[in-house]
Amino acid sequence: MEAVMGSELGVVRPATDAHAEEAIEAIKAGKVIAVPTDTLYGFACDACSSEAVNRIYEIKGRKHTSPLAICVGDVLDIQRFAVTDHLPDGLLGSLLPGPVTVVLRRGELSIIEKSLNPGLDSIGVRVPDCDFIRVIARGSETALALTSANLSGQPSSVCIKDFENLWEHCAYVYDGGVLPSGRAGSTVVDLSRLGKYKILRPGRKLMNYMPVDHLVVSLSFGSKRDSPALEQATSSVPWKRLFAILERHSLMPEAAAA
């Protein structure tokens, strides 16, 4: 699909390398863009710009008390914005790139806009398995604030038509076709505590992780730990691979809240 300009619409472009540079320039200029990821379509902006971050909250009608995640281009970039020195070598590289958000403690010297995670000392970080958004993050030389492209509380978007009513608020809307996630977001794993993990949100199935030597079925879902539906949903081989990765790096499930 080539560019489409309307008086009330954002500019629609194909999500290809040919259009990455204009997306990078839009991010540097403090604009909001819509992009495909390996899970859902998302709104993205410079995570270090308070004006741009606030604009995303306004577009979504999202409460400012709800945190946003950030996206970086490569796993090594995570340490610029979050504390990673307590993690076993190779753990982040085993999980990312992929449909996972890792929650870590925010770095003391991080320049990430504080309105991303108001009142919290942690931040969610993504490295999607999606070349287009990673090229944008690298070229922008910053982290991107990233959240689903929809009104708060409404269904997530797997094609750009799903959020057509919001195009006008974006400098560019990048079309990557229909995404195969089935409207499931990323799996959110809290790695902020030394030697512990907690799965805060089960998301898209994790089909491409490394083979495992043995399968681990320990679950940690906060207050939902005993949910039969969640336990059944995570009994598949992809999920067991996730648990095996965490165990292989000597992480144990954090005790769930009563």
mmCIF file of N, CA and C in Angstrom, residues 4 18 24 40 69 82 92 130 136 142 148 163 165 208 210 225 236 245:
data_model
loop_
_atom_site.group_PDB
_atom_site.id
_atom_site.type_symbol
_atom_site.label_atom_id
_atom_site.label_comp_id
_atom_site.label_asym_id
_atom_site.label_seq_id
_atom_site.Cartn_x
_atom_site.Cartn_y
_atom_site.Cartn_z
ATOM 1 N N VAL A 4 -1.277 7.211 1.592
ATOM 2 C CA VAL A 4 -2.635 7.707 1.466
ATOM 3 C C VAL A 4 -2.742 8.930 2.357
ATOM 4 N N ALA A 18 12.358 1.092 3.176
ATOM 5 C CA ALA A 18 12.362 2.331 2.405
ATOM 6 C C ALA A 18 11.727 3.488 3.164
ATOM 7 N N ILE A 24 12.030 7.421 11.608
ATOM 8 C CA ILE A 24 13.054 7.855 12.562
ATOM 9 C C ILE A 24 13.003 9.367 12.747
ATOM 10 N N LEU A 40 1.111 -7.063 18.240
ATOM 11 C CA LEU A 40 0.007 -6.188 17.864
ATOM 12 C C LEU A 40 0.542 -4.923 17.207
ATOM 13 N N ALA A 69 5.331 0.627 28.288
ATOM 14 C CA ALA A 69 6.593 -0.088 28.096
ATOM 15 C C ALA A 69 7.504 0.722 27.183
ATOM 16 N N ALA A 82 17.706 0.224 31.986
ATOM 17 C CA ALA A 82 17.223 -0.593 33.102
ATOM 18 C C ALA A 82 18.389 -1.343 33.737
ATOM 19 N N LEU A 92 18.617 -12.703 28.956
ATOM 20 C CA LEU A 92 17.856 -11.802 28.096
ATOM 21 C C LEU A 92 17.961 -12.225 26.633
ATOM 22 N N CYS A 130 10.706 -8.098 15.207
ATOM 23 C CA CYS A 130 10.128 -7.356 14.084
ATOM 24 C C CYS A 130 11.179 -6.362 13.612
ATOM 25 N N ILE A 136 13.838 1.338 13.520
ATOM 26 C CA ILE A 136 13.434 2.671 13.979
ATOM 27 C C ILE A 136 14.060 2.985 15.335
ATOM 28 N N THR A 142 17.453 6.151 20.771
ATOM 29 C CA THR A 142 16.779 6.293 22.050
ATOM 30 C C THR A 142 15.904 5.070 22.250
ATOM 31 N N SER A 148 -0.193 -0.460 22.841
ATOM 32 C CA SER A 148 -1.081 -0.959 21.792
ATOM 33 C C SER A 148 -1.845 0.176 21.123
ATOM 34 N N PHE A 163 -7.797 0.400 13.907
ATOM 35 C CA PHE A 163 -7.705 1.674 14.634
ATOM 36 C C PHE A 163 -7.765 2.867 13.674
ATOM 37 N N ASN A 165 -9.915 5.013 13.189
ATOM 38 C CA ASN A 165 -10.422 6.239 13.812
ATOM 39 C C ASN A 165 -9.344 7.030 14.544
ATOM 40 N N ASN A 208 9.110 -20.041 19.163
ATOM 41 C CA ASN A 208 10.426 -20.146 18.549
ATOM 42 C C ASN A 208 11.580 -20.243 19.533
ATOM 43 N N MET A 210 14.341 -21.951 22.167
ATOM 44 C CA MET A 210 15.281 -23.053 22.008
ATOM 45 C C MET A 210 14.708 -24.367 22.543
ATOM 46 N N ARG A 225 -2.512 -17.419 40.414
ATOM 47 C CA ARG A 225 -1.649 -18.597 40.295
ATOM 48 C C ARG A 225 -2.443 -19.890 40.158
ATOM 49 N N SER A 236 1.284 -25.942 27.396
ATOM 50 C CA SER A 236 1.771 -26.306 26.076
ATOM 51 C C SER A 236 3.291 -26.297 26.053
ATOM 52 N N ILE A 245 13.662 -22.084 30.160
ATOM 53 C CA ILE A 245 14.685 -21.052 29.994
ATOM 54 C C ILE A 245 14.948 -20.356 31.323
#
